[in-house]
Amino acid sequence: MLIKLNYGKLIDLMSNFNFDLKYVQHLMTSSQCFELDAIAQGVHVFNCNAFSLRRFWRSRCHPMRWLWCTRWSGSVSLLVGFGLGLSLILSACSGSHQADSFSASPTTSATPAPTQVLRIGHQKFDPLTLVKAKGNLEARLKPLGITAVQWIEFQSGPPMLEALNAGSIDLARTGDAPPVIAQAAGVPLIYVGGSAPKDRSSAVLVRKASPIQTIADLKGKRVALAKSSSAHYLIVRVLESGGLKWEDIRPVYLSPADARSAFEQGSVDAWAIWDPYYAVAQAKAGARVLRDSQGLVANRDFYLANQSFAETHGDLIDALRAETQTVAAWADQHPDQVAALLAPLLKVDQPVLAVVTKRRNYGFEPITPDMVNEQQAIADTFYRLKLIPKPINVARAIGQSAASRP
């Protein structure tokens, strides 16, 4: 059963009631209920299997009781009644999650927010998480008229780029695959920067005692991954390197949190994932690396903005880039201090974060021809596999200033 939900409008609704955006997107990306399937025309598409639906309705903390949903065919409509008041739901959910409050004014189209508040989307333990932890960005932005920075954490890139499309955030940092998916869906995004390769920071994992020893052994097996994420492209490349095709495996689309649970319980046979989840699985679950990303994918970070924001707020993008590069230079020289700084914030053991830090970089660099070619290869592969509906030209989403800044 496929259900379409307008994520941007949901965000607007929840912001009217002072809902926490992180929690809303957490629910929307299968940690509590649904599994993200695709992005199309400003609408999130969810794969609602029976298990996730049961778990959703039994949850005491779901705010999504007032949604207009349609099946993918458009032939059946469902209006889910509004239950308890939102204030009561908030009370029931208090203490169940932690995130920065999303309090920007609602928007109904992909337009930039007023520049007094800069809204930045990031993921767990990415370069912007470190920029946030260092706490110096606000001072750099103050002369440019920014009075506050709102940091909004997402589990993966696809819902972050839908929030970008909806005008609910101004800037985003994702892996390599989500911008390709979003561009194919017509999201007016612009690449404003990228990172150096971090090709040791993702892997396909199996349990320590698993009989799977080679890539060929994945044939017919259940492999967990976040659809449309960097892990999606990684597993495609891993399969090709072992002589298998995409059709040879049984993909199970799960968020990182749900995938970890499924992996540890034996509900899936393998897991394609990135750091820090990769390092945590190694340390806590004794996961064995079947194949890491080295030599297969560049696995870069990409920094993105809505087209209209990029055209009118280049100074803010420059300031974020400069601060990120300053933090990246410090991180390269002090990996142990990075782990010590972030461990209490992320609630991840310091030795695990030390491993993660040594497998990645934190840069925010200008877009290069190599980056464009790598992204185009992902786009061509996804089109061949029918993961995107049409071919795209990645170069059309490259901001000229992003490619030319020194």
mmCIF file of C-alpha atoms in Angstrom:
data_model
loop_
_atom_site.group_PDB
_atom_site.id
_atom_site.type_symbol
_atom_site.label_atom_id
_atom_site.label_comp_id
_atom_site.label_asym_id
_atom_site.label_seq_id
_atom_site.Cartn_x
_atom_site.Cartn_y
_atom_site.Cartn_z
ATOM 1 C CA MET A 1 0.000 0.000 0.000
ATOM 2 C CA LEU A 2 1.475 3.353 -1.031
ATOM 3 C CA ILE A 3 0.299 6.590 0.526
ATOM 4 C CA LYS A 4 1.133 10.138 -0.560
ATOM 5 C CA LEU A 5 1.543 12.791 2.103
ATOM 6 C CA ASN A 6 2.374 16.439 1.559
ATOM 7 C CA TYR A 7 5.321 16.736 3.922
ATOM 8 C CA GLY A 8 5.717 20.494 3.484
ATOM 9 C CA LYS A 9 2.112 21.140 4.476
ATOM 10 C CA LEU A 10 2.458 18.798 7.430
ATOM 11 C CA ILE A 11 5.485 20.765 8.613
ATOM 12 C CA ASP A 12 3.505 23.988 8.305
ATOM 13 C CA LEU A 13 0.635 22.502 10.297
ATOM 14 C CA MET A 14 2.917 21.257 13.038
ATOM 15 C CA SER A 15 4.846 24.517 13.253
ATOM 16 C CA ASN A 16 1.566 26.297 13.976
ATOM 17 C CA PHE A 17 1.307 24.156 17.095
ATOM 18 C CA ASN A 18 4.998 24.580 17.975
ATOM 19 C CA PHE A 19 5.755 20.942 17.083
ATOM 20 C CA ASP A 20 9.316 19.741 16.975
ATOM 21 C CA LEU A 21 10.338 19.323 13.319
ATOM 22 C CA LYS A 22 12.848 16.612 14.150
ATOM 23 C CA TYR A 23 10.108 14.535 15.742
ATOM 24 C CA VAL A 24 7.711 15.091 12.854
ATOM 25 C CA GLN A 25 10.271 13.956 10.275
ATOM 26 C CA HIS A 26 11.287 11.121 12.612
ATOM 27 C CA LEU A 27 7.724 9.833 12.412
ATOM 28 C CA MET A 28 7.552 10.453 8.685
ATOM 29 C CA THR A 29 10.645 8.425 7.880
ATOM 30 C CA SER A 30 9.704 5.094 9.421
ATOM 31 C CA SER A 31 11.222 5.256 12.898
ATOM 32 C CA GLN A 32 7.676 5.189 14.229
ATOM 33 C CA CYS A 33 5.486 4.298 11.287
ATOM 34 C CA PHE A 34 6.200 4.580 7.592
ATOM 35 C CA GLU A 35 9.088 3.765 5.273
ATOM 36 C CA LEU A 36 10.101 6.510 2.851
ATOM 37 C CA ASP A 37 9.686 5.370 -0.724
ATOM 38 C CA ALA A 38 10.253 8.410 -2.949
ATOM 39 C CA ILE A 39 9.845 12.130 -3.434
ATOM 40 C CA ALA A 40 7.593 13.439 -6.188
ATOM 41 C CA GLN A 41 6.200 16.905 -6.799
ATOM 42 C CA GLY A 42 6.514 18.102 -3.224
ATOM 43 C CA VAL A 43 4.862 14.966 -1.876
ATOM 44 C CA HIS A 44 6.408 12.235 0.238
ATOM 45 C CA VAL A 45 5.483 8.701 -0.788
ATOM 46 C CA PHE A 46 5.519 6.067 1.928
ATOM 47 C CA ASN A 47 5.503 2.301 1.714
ATOM 48 C CA CYS A 48 3.067 1.334 4.453
ATOM 49 C CA ASN A 49 3.383 -2.335 5.244
ATOM 50 C CA ALA A 50 1.084 -4.009 7.726
ATOM 51 C CA PHE A 51 3.707 -4.147 10.459
ATOM 52 C CA SER A 52 4.513 -0.447 10.286
ATOM 53 C CA LEU A 53 0.834 0.502 10.206
ATOM 54 C CA ARG A 54 0.098 -1.559 13.306
ATOM 55 C CA ARG A 55 3.060 -0.063 15.105
ATOM 56 C CA PHE A 56 2.000 3.430 14.072
ATOM 57 C CA TRP A 57 -1.568 3.100 15.359
ATOM 58 C CA ARG A 58 -0.386 1.565 18.626
ATOM 59 C CA SER A 59 2.046 4.420 19.199
ATOM 60 C CA ARG A 60 0.948 6.912 21.843
ATOM 61 C CA CYS A 61 3.045 9.711 20.411
ATOM 62 C CA HIS A 62 1.943 10.204 16.825
ATOM 63 C CA PRO A 63 0.660 13.638 15.770
ATOM 64 C CA MET A 64 -0.301 12.466 12.267
ATOM 65 C CA ARG A 65 -4.015 11.930 12.890
ATOM 66 C CA TRP A 66 -5.140 14.682 10.590
ATOM 67 C CA LEU A 67 -3.813 13.955 7.139
ATOM 68 C CA TRP A 68 -5.363 13.710 3.738
ATOM 69 C CA CYS A 69 -3.873 10.618 2.116
ATOM 70 C CA THR A 70 -4.373 9.052 -1.293
ATOM 71 C CA ARG A 71 -3.221 5.780 -2.672
ATOM 72 C CA TRP A 72 -0.584 6.041 -5.379
ATOM 73 C CA SER A 73 -3.214 5.214 -7.999
ATOM 74 C CA GLY A 74 -5.267 8.176 -6.806
ATOM 75 C CA SER A 75 -8.380 6.004 -6.767
ATOM 76 C CA VAL A 76 -8.892 5.676 -3.029
ATOM 77 C CA SER A 77 -8.834 8.475 -0.470
ATOM 78 C CA LEU A 78 -8.547 8.220 3.263
ATOM 79 C CA LEU A 79 -9.182 10.923 5.829
ATOM 80 C CA VAL A 80 -7.633 10.010 9.160
ATOM 81 C CA GLY A 81 -9.591 11.581 12.000
ATOM 82 C CA PHE A 82 -8.009 13.928 14.430
ATOM 83 C CA GLY A 83 -7.792 12.333 17.882
ATOM 84 C CA LEU A 84 -6.424 13.933 21.008
ATOM 85 C CA GLY A 85 -5.510 17.584 21.049
ATOM 86 C CA LEU A 86 -2.003 18.367 19.895
ATOM 87 C CA SER A 87 -1.109 19.774 23.273
ATOM 88 C CA LEU A 88 -1.950 16.458 24.920
ATOM 89 C CA ILE A 89 0.124 14.586 22.349
ATOM 90 C CA LEU A 90 3.033 16.874 23.030
ATOM 91 C CA SER A 91 2.717 16.161 26.726
ATOM 92 C CA ALA A 92 2.633 12.424 26.087
ATOM 93 C CA CYS A 93 5.728 12.685 23.926
ATOM 94 C CA SER A 94 7.762 14.892 26.223
ATOM 95 C CA GLY A 95 11.072 13.331 27.073
ATOM 96 C CA SER A 96 10.875 10.846 24.198
ATOM 97 C CA HIS A 97 13.066 12.880 21.868
ATOM 98 C CA GLN A 98 15.504 15.767 21.868
ATOM 99 C CA ALA A 99 15.972 18.360 19.144
ATOM 100 C CA ASP A 100 16.085 22.020 18.464
ATOM 101 C CA SER A 101 12.648 23.608 18.320
ATOM 102 C CA PHE A 102 11.355 24.467 14.863
ATOM 103 C CA SER A 103 9.585 27.789 15.209
ATOM 104 C CA ALA A 104 9.978 29.550 11.878
ATOM 105 C CA SER A 105 6.897 30.956 10.227
ATOM 106 C CA PRO A 106 5.037 28.426 8.058
ATOM 107 C CA THR A 107 5.656 28.557 4.317
ATOM 108 C CA THR A 108 3.548 27.099 1.547
ATOM 109 C CA SER A 109 6.067 27.293 -1.287
ATOM 110 C CA ALA A 110 9.773 26.812 -1.842
ATOM 111 C CA THR A 111 10.796 30.358 -0.879
ATOM 112 C CA PRO A 112 13.644 31.408 1.401
ATOM 113 C CA ALA A 113 12.939 32.308 5.000
ATOM 114 C CA PRO A 114 13.497 35.836 6.327
ATOM 115 C CA THR A 115 17.215 36.256 6.778
ATOM 116 C CA GLN A 116 17.053 37.067 10.493
ATOM 117 C CA VAL A 117 17.004 33.314 11.196
ATOM 118 C CA LEU A 118 19.088 30.856 9.198
ATOM 119 C CA ARG A 119 17.671 27.324 9.233
ATOM 120 C CA ILE A 120 20.188 24.560 8.601
ATOM 121 C CA GLY A 121 19.403 20.892 8.065
ATOM 122 C CA HIS A 122 22.016 18.338 9.059
ATOM 123 C CA GLN A 123 22.431 14.693 10.008
ATOM 124 C CA LYS A 124 23.930 12.975 12.985
ATOM 125 C CA PHE A 125 27.686 13.596 13.125
ATOM 126 C CA ASP A 126 28.192 15.418 9.842
ATOM 127 C CA PRO A 127 30.362 18.533 9.358
ATOM 128 C CA LEU A 128 27.519 20.857 10.320
ATOM 129 C CA THR A 129 26.997 18.967 13.576
ATOM 130 C CA LEU A 130 30.559 19.861 14.435
ATOM 131 C CA VAL A 131 30.068 23.485 13.352
ATOM 132 C CA LYS A 132 27.046 23.624 15.638
ATOM 133 C CA ALA A 133 28.995 22.129 18.540
ATOM 134 C CA LYS A 134 31.858 24.592 18.156
ATOM 135 C CA GLY A 135 29.355 27.439 18.424
ATOM 136 C CA ASN A 136 31.117 30.128 16.394
ATOM 137 C CA LEU A 137 28.862 30.371 13.339
ATOM 138 C CA GLU A 138 26.436 32.808 14.935
ATOM 139 C CA ALA A 139 29.192 35.365 15.523
ATOM 140 C CA ARG A 140 30.306 35.081 11.904
ATOM 141 C CA LEU A 141 26.744 35.586 10.681
ATOM 142 C CA LYS A 142 25.809 38.481 12.966
ATOM 143 C CA PRO A 143 27.326 41.222 10.747
ATOM 144 C CA LEU A 144 25.214 39.822 7.897
ATOM 145 C CA GLY A 145 21.965 40.412 9.792
ATOM 146 C CA ILE A 146 21.408 36.898 11.133
ATOM 147 C CA THR A 147 20.213 36.925 14.720
ATOM 148 C CA ALA A 148 19.863 33.171 15.249
ATOM 149 C CA VAL A 149 20.619 29.810 13.670
ATOM 150 C CA GLN A 150 18.126 26.954 13.870
ATOM 151 C CA TRP A 151 19.667 23.504 13.574
ATOM 152 C CA ILE A 152 17.275 20.771 12.426
ATOM 153 C CA GLU A 153 18.501 17.172 12.522
ATOM 154 C CA PHE A 154 17.319 14.516 10.070
ATOM 155 C CA GLN A 155 18.051 10.788 10.004
ATOM 156 C CA SER A 156 18.784 10.804 6.281
ATOM 157 C CA GLY A 157 18.996 13.050 3.247
ATOM 158 C CA PRO A 158 15.698 12.528 1.363
ATOM 159 C CA PRO A 159 13.376 14.035 4.017
ATOM 160 C CA MET A 160 15.858 16.865 4.499
ATOM 161 C CA LEU A 161 15.656 17.798 0.824
ATOM 162 C CA GLU A 162 11.873 17.630 0.925
ATOM 163 C CA ALA A 163 12.003 20.119 3.804
ATOM 164 C CA LEU A 164 14.313 22.246 1.648
ATOM 165 C CA ASN A 165 11.819 22.049 -1.205
ATOM 166 C CA ALA A 166 8.971 23.012 1.127
ATOM 167 C CA GLY A 167 10.862 26.107 2.295
ATOM 168 C CA SER A 168 11.170 24.768 5.832
ATOM 169 C CA ILE A 169 14.975 24.920 5.876
ATOM 170 C CA ASP A 170 17.409 27.151 4.008
ATOM 171 C CA LEU A 171 20.526 25.005 3.678
ATOM 172 C CA ALA A 172 21.160 21.275 3.837
ATOM 173 C CA ARG A 173 24.010 18.783 3.946
ATOM 174 C CA THR A 174 23.404 15.305 2.547
ATOM 175 C CA GLY A 175 25.266 12.419 0.992
ATOM 176 C CA ASP A 176 25.596 11.876 -2.723
ATOM 177 C CA ALA A 177 22.362 10.140 -3.760
ATOM 178 C CA PRO A 178 19.584 12.320 -2.238
ATOM 179 C CA PRO A 179 20.255 15.378 -4.441
ATOM 180 C CA VAL A 180 20.053 13.173 -7.539
ATOM 181 C CA ILE A 181 16.661 11.822 -6.475
ATOM 182 C CA ALA A 182 15.426 15.293 -5.596
ATOM 183 C CA GLN A 183 16.586 16.853 -8.865
ATOM 184 C CA ALA A 184 14.819 14.119 -10.807
ATOM 185 C CA ALA A 185 11.636 14.931 -8.856
ATOM 186 C CA GLY A 186 11.847 18.576 -9.883
ATOM 187 C CA VAL A 187 13.112 20.050 -6.629
ATOM 188 C CA PRO A 188 14.761 23.418 -7.480
ATOM 189 C CA LEU A 189 17.938 22.744 -5.548
ATOM 190 C CA ILE A 190 21.419 24.100 -6.140
ATOM 191 C CA TYR A 191 24.701 22.464 -5.160
ATOM 192 C CA VAL A 192 26.647 25.137 -3.250
ATOM 193 C CA GLY A 193 29.569 22.982 -2.147
ATOM 194 C CA GLY A 194 30.959 19.524 -1.525
ATOM 195 C CA SER A 195 33.612 17.674 0.418
ATOM 196 C CA ALA A 196 36.681 15.662 -0.371
ATOM 197 C CA PRO A 197 36.017 11.914 -0.788
ATOM 198 C CA LYS A 198 35.353 9.957 2.397
ATOM 199 C CA ASP A 199 35.323 6.543 0.833
ATOM 200 C CA ARG A 200 35.957 4.546 4.017
ATOM 201 C CA SER A 201 32.934 5.843 5.899
ATOM 202 C CA SER A 202 30.249 3.440 4.608
ATOM 203 C CA ALA A 203 30.000 -0.323 4.309
ATOM 204 C CA VAL A 204 27.811 -3.346 3.779
ATOM 205 C CA LEU A 205 27.682 -5.194 7.095
ATOM 206 C CA VAL A 206 26.743 -8.735 8.095
ATOM 207 C CA ARG A 207 26.495 -10.282 11.528
ATOM 208 C CA LYS A 208 29.657 -11.794 12.953
ATOM 209 C CA ALA A 209 28.395 -15.379 12.681
ATOM 210 C CA SER A 210 26.674 -14.899 9.334
ATOM 211 C CA PRO A 211 27.340 -17.543 6.678
ATOM 212 C CA ILE A 212 27.659 -14.725 4.137
ATOM 213 C CA GLN A 213 31.338 -14.518 3.258
ATOM 214 C CA THR A 214 31.400 -13.010 -0.227
ATOM 215 C CA ILE A 215 29.344 -10.512 -2.181
ATOM 216 C CA ALA A 216 28.017 -13.368 -4.301
ATOM 217 C CA ASP A 217 26.499 -14.817 -1.112
ATOM 218 C CA LEU A 218 24.110 -11.851 -0.982
ATOM 219 C CA LYS A 219 22.049 -13.356 -3.796
ATOM 220 C CA GLY A 220 18.489 -13.799 -2.595
ATOM 221 C CA LYS A 221 19.253 -12.196 0.762
ATOM 222 C CA ARG A 222 17.450 -9.373 2.584
ATOM 223 C CA VAL A 223 19.551 -6.212 2.630
ATOM 224 C CA ALA A 224 18.501 -3.240 4.747
ATOM 225 C CA LEU A 225 19.145 0.280 3.469
ATOM 226 C CA ALA A 226 17.634 3.735 3.463
ATOM 227 C CA LYS A 227 16.047 4.199 0.068
ATOM 228 C CA SER A 228 17.377 7.098 -2.021
ATOM 229 C CA SER A 229 20.298 7.533 0.384
ATOM 230 C CA SER A 230 24.020 7.232 -0.252
ATOM 231 C CA ALA A 231 23.748 3.635 0.963
ATOM 232 C CA HIS A 232 21.431 2.923 -1.953
ATOM 233 C CA TYR A 233 24.125 3.738 -4.473
ATOM 234 C CA LEU A 234 26.728 1.922 -2.389
ATOM 235 C CA ILE A 235 24.850 -1.374 -2.431
ATOM 236 C CA VAL A 236 24.344 -1.075 -6.185
ATOM 237 C CA ARG A 237 28.091 -0.664 -6.671
ATOM 238 C CA VAL A 238 28.903 -3.440 -4.212
ATOM 239 C CA LEU A 239 26.633 -5.855 -6.058
ATOM 240 C CA GLU A 240 28.151 -4.938 -9.407
ATOM 241 C CA SER A 241 31.646 -5.478 -8.034
ATOM 242 C CA GLY A 242 30.650 -9.010 -7.047
ATOM 243 C CA GLY A 243 28.956 -9.902 -10.308
ATOM 244 C CA LEU A 244 25.390 -9.492 -9.020
ATOM 245 C CA LYS A 245 22.501 -7.371 -10.225
ATOM 246 C CA TRP A 246 20.100 -5.221 -8.231
ATOM 247 C CA GLU A 247 17.370 -7.781 -8.853
ATOM 248 C CA ASP A 248 19.467 -10.473 -7.146
ATOM 249 C CA ILE A 249 18.800 -9.136 -3.642
ATOM 250 C CA ARG A 250 15.695 -8.402 -1.601
ATOM 251 C CA PRO A 251 16.016 -4.754 -0.518
ATOM 252 C CA VAL A 252 14.366 -3.798 2.767
ATOM 253 C CA TYR A 253 13.910 -0.044 3.017
ATOM 254 C CA LEU A 254 14.381 1.139 6.590
ATOM 255 C CA SER A 255 15.615 4.208 8.400
ATOM 256 C CA PRO A 256 19.016 3.776 10.103
ATOM 257 C CA ALA A 257 17.411 3.337 13.527
ATOM 258 C CA ASP A 258 14.985 0.663 12.333
ATOM 259 C CA ALA A 259 17.649 -1.000 10.201
ATOM 260 C CA ARG A 260 19.933 -1.365 13.207
ATOM 261 C CA SER A 261 17.176 -3.083 15.160
ATOM 262 C CA ALA A 262 16.308 -5.377 12.257
ATOM 263 C CA PHE A 263 19.984 -6.203 11.732
ATOM 264 C CA GLU A 264 20.632 -7.057 15.365
ATOM 265 C CA GLN A 265 17.472 -9.175 15.607
ATOM 266 C CA GLY A 266 18.306 -11.112 12.438
ATOM 267 C CA SER A 267 15.317 -9.833 10.466
ATOM 268 C CA VAL A 268 17.661 -8.842 7.625
ATOM 269 C CA ASP A 269 20.795 -10.559 6.372
ATOM 270 C CA ALA A 270 22.935 -7.500 5.619
ATOM 271 C CA TRP A 271 22.892 -3.753 6.112
ATOM 272 C CA ALA A 272 24.257 -0.984 3.880
ATOM 273 C CA ILE A 273 24.986 1.978 6.142
ATOM 274 C CA TRP A 274 27.199 4.980 6.814
ATOM 275 C CA ASP A 275 28.991 6.361 9.874
ATOM 276 C CA PRO A 276 28.374 6.791 12.757
ATOM 277 C CA TYR A 277 25.831 3.939 12.512
ATOM 278 C CA TYR A 278 28.487 1.826 10.774
ATOM 279 C CA ALA A 279 31.008 2.287 13.584
ATOM 280 C CA VAL A 280 28.370 1.772 16.280
ATOM 281 C CA ALA A 281 27.314 -1.518 14.683
ATOM 282 C CA GLN A 282 30.915 -2.668 14.650
ATOM 283 C CA ALA A 283 31.464 -1.743 18.282
ATOM 284 C CA LYS A 284 28.121 -2.705 19.798
ATOM 285 C CA ALA A 285 26.812 -5.512 17.621
ATOM 286 C CA GLY A 286 30.062 -7.080 16.477
ATOM 287 C CA ALA A 287 29.126 -6.432 12.855
ATOM 288 C CA ARG A 288 31.515 -7.748 10.229
ATOM 289 C CA VAL A 289 32.388 -5.713 7.137
ATOM 290 C CA LEU A 290 31.526 -7.599 3.962
ATOM 291 C CA ARG A 291 32.683 -4.704 1.763
ATOM 292 C CA ASP A 292 33.382 -1.088 2.589
ATOM 293 C CA SER A 293 32.991 1.813 0.213
ATOM 294 C CA GLN A 294 36.680 2.326 -0.540
ATOM 295 C CA GLY A 295 37.374 2.123 -4.258
ATOM 296 C CA LEU A 296 33.670 1.948 -5.140
ATOM 297 C CA VAL A 297 32.149 5.331 -4.311
ATOM 298 C CA ALA A 298 33.568 8.725 -3.366
ATOM 299 C CA ASN A 299 30.836 9.091 -0.751
ATOM 300 C CA ARG A 300 31.167 12.868 -0.580
ATOM 301 C CA ASP A 301 29.142 15.326 1.451
ATOM 302 C CA PHE A 302 27.142 17.868 -0.547
ATOM 303 C CA TYR A 303 25.820 21.218 0.606
ATOM 304 C CA LEU A 304 22.587 22.360 -1.006
ATOM 305 C CA ALA A 305 20.244 25.310 -1.071
ATOM 306 C CA ASN A 306 16.957 26.155 -2.659
ATOM 307 C CA GLN A 307 17.611 27.972 -5.934
ATOM 308 C CA SER A 308 16.011 31.236 -4.847
ATOM 309 C CA PHE A 309 17.928 31.230 -1.555
ATOM 310 C CA ALA A 310 21.233 30.553 -3.326
ATOM 311 C CA GLU A 311 20.612 33.430 -5.735
ATOM 312 C CA THR A 312 19.838 35.982 -3.027
ATOM 313 C CA HIS A 313 21.953 34.910 -0.041
ATOM 314 C CA GLY A 314 25.368 34.044 -1.372
ATOM 315 C CA ASP A 315 26.929 35.953 1.517
ATOM 316 C CA LEU A 316 25.342 33.580 4.041
ATOM 317 C CA ILE A 317 26.522 30.553 2.083
ATOM 318 C CA ASP A 318 30.032 32.038 1.966
ATOM 319 C CA ALA A 319 29.996 32.560 5.724
ATOM 320 C CA LEU A 320 28.858 28.997 6.413
ATOM 321 C CA ARG A 321 31.470 27.647 4.047
ATOM 322 C CA ALA A 322 34.243 29.679 5.693
ATOM 323 C CA GLU A 323 33.248 28.578 9.189
ATOM 324 C CA THR A 324 32.936 24.943 8.126
ATOM 325 C CA GLN A 325 36.398 25.035 6.556
ATOM 326 C CA THR A 326 37.829 26.559 9.749
ATOM 327 C CA VAL A 327 36.250 23.818 11.832
ATOM 328 C CA ALA A 328 37.390 21.157 9.340
ATOM 329 C CA ALA A 329 41.012 22.299 9.597
ATOM 330 C CA TRP A 330 40.811 22.100 13.398
ATOM 331 C CA ALA A 331 39.166 18.651 13.249
ATOM 332 C CA ASP A 332 41.853 17.246 10.971
ATOM 333 C CA GLN A 333 44.492 18.190 13.536
ATOM 334 C CA HIS A 334 42.543 17.165 16.645
ATOM 335 C CA PRO A 335 40.473 14.005 15.972
ATOM 336 C CA ASP A 336 40.477 12.969 19.626
ATOM 337 C CA GLN A 337 39.154 16.370 20.676
ATOM 338 C CA VAL A 338 36.407 16.077 18.071
ATOM 339 C CA ALA A 339 35.312 12.763 19.583
ATOM 340 C CA ALA A 340 35.459 14.190 23.121
ATOM 341 C CA LEU A 341 33.389 17.225 22.108
ATOM 342 C CA LEU A 342 30.655 15.293 20.327
ATOM 343 C CA ALA A 343 30.372 12.151 22.473
ATOM 344 C CA PRO A 344 28.125 13.681 25.176
ATOM 345 C CA LEU A 345 26.070 15.588 22.611
ATOM 346 C CA LEU A 346 25.395 12.597 20.374
ATOM 347 C CA LYS A 347 25.302 10.034 23.196
ATOM 348 C CA VAL A 348 27.784 7.871 21.319
ATOM 349 C CA ASP A 349 30.859 6.439 23.036
ATOM 350 C CA GLN A 350 34.001 8.478 22.512
ATOM 351 C CA PRO A 351 36.085 5.559 21.142
ATOM 352 C CA VAL A 352 33.411 4.958 18.486
ATOM 353 C CA LEU A 353 33.455 8.605 17.451
ATOM 354 C CA ALA A 354 37.240 8.516 17.296
ATOM 355 C CA VAL A 355 36.966 5.758 14.682
ATOM 356 C CA VAL A 356 34.377 7.748 12.730
ATOM 357 C CA THR A 357 36.485 10.911 12.769
ATOM 358 C CA LYS A 358 39.467 9.103 11.294
ATOM 359 C CA ARG A 359 37.317 7.762 8.447
ATOM 360 C CA ARG A 360 35.938 11.078 7.266
ATOM 361 C CA ASN A 361 36.653 14.757 6.633
ATOM 362 C CA TYR A 362 34.609 17.840 7.430
ATOM 363 C CA GLY A 363 35.263 20.155 4.503
ATOM 364 C CA PHE A 364 32.959 22.467 2.545
ATOM 365 C CA GLU A 365 34.746 22.989 -0.762
ATOM 366 C CA PRO A 366 33.790 24.466 -4.144
ATOM 367 C CA ILE A 367 32.133 22.115 -6.613
ATOM 368 C CA THR A 368 34.670 20.529 -8.969
ATOM 369 C CA PRO A 369 34.288 18.723 -12.315
ATOM 370 C CA ASP A 370 35.080 15.434 -10.551
ATOM 371 C CA MET A 371 32.162 15.987 -8.173
ATOM 372 C CA VAL A 372 29.814 16.695 -11.080
ATOM 373 C CA ASN A 373 30.964 13.603 -12.977
ATOM 374 C CA GLU A 374 30.516 11.399 -9.909
ATOM 375 C CA GLN A 375 26.991 12.724 -9.337
ATOM 376 C CA GLN A 376 26.154 12.226 -13.005
ATOM 377 C CA ALA A 377 27.282 8.597 -12.742
ATOM 378 C CA ILE A 378 24.870 8.110 -9.836
ATOM 379 C CA ALA A 379 22.057 9.726 -11.826
ATOM 380 C CA ASP A 380 22.720 7.549 -14.873
ATOM 381 C CA THR A 381 22.828 4.414 -12.720
ATOM 382 C CA PHE A 382 19.602 5.250 -10.910
ATOM 383 C CA TYR A 383 17.842 5.959 -14.204
ATOM 384 C CA ARG A 384 19.048 2.647 -15.624
ATOM 385 C CA LEU A 385 17.646 0.870 -12.574
ATOM 386 C CA LYS A 386 14.387 2.852 -12.824
ATOM 387 C CA LEU A 387 14.978 4.442 -9.412
ATOM 388 C CA ILE A 388 14.373 7.873 -10.929
ATOM 389 C CA PRO A 389 11.689 8.555 -13.564
ATOM 390 C CA LYS A 390 13.806 10.437 -16.087
ATOM 391 C CA PRO A 391 17.424 11.178 -16.975
ATOM 392 C CA ILE A 392 18.865 14.356 -15.469
ATOM 393 C CA ASN A 393 21.786 16.652 -16.129
ATOM 394 C CA VAL A 394 23.492 17.281 -12.792
ATOM 395 C CA ALA A 395 25.445 20.239 -14.172
ATOM 396 C CA ARG A 396 22.207 22.210 -14.429
ATOM 397 C CA ALA A 397 21.937 22.167 -10.622
ATOM 398 C CA ILE A 398 25.420 23.556 -10.023
ATOM 399 C CA GLY A 399 25.535 27.165 -8.846
ATOM 400 C CA GLN A 400 28.038 29.135 -10.893
ATOM 401 C CA SER A 401 29.362 30.907 -7.839
ATOM 402 C CA ALA A 402 29.689 27.602 -5.984
ATOM 403 C CA ALA A 403 31.915 26.240 -8.713
ATOM 404 C CA SER A 404 34.086 29.338 -8.985
ATOM 405 C CA ARG A 405 34.690 30.361 -5.392
ATOM 406 C CA PRO A 406 38.362 29.984 -4.455
#
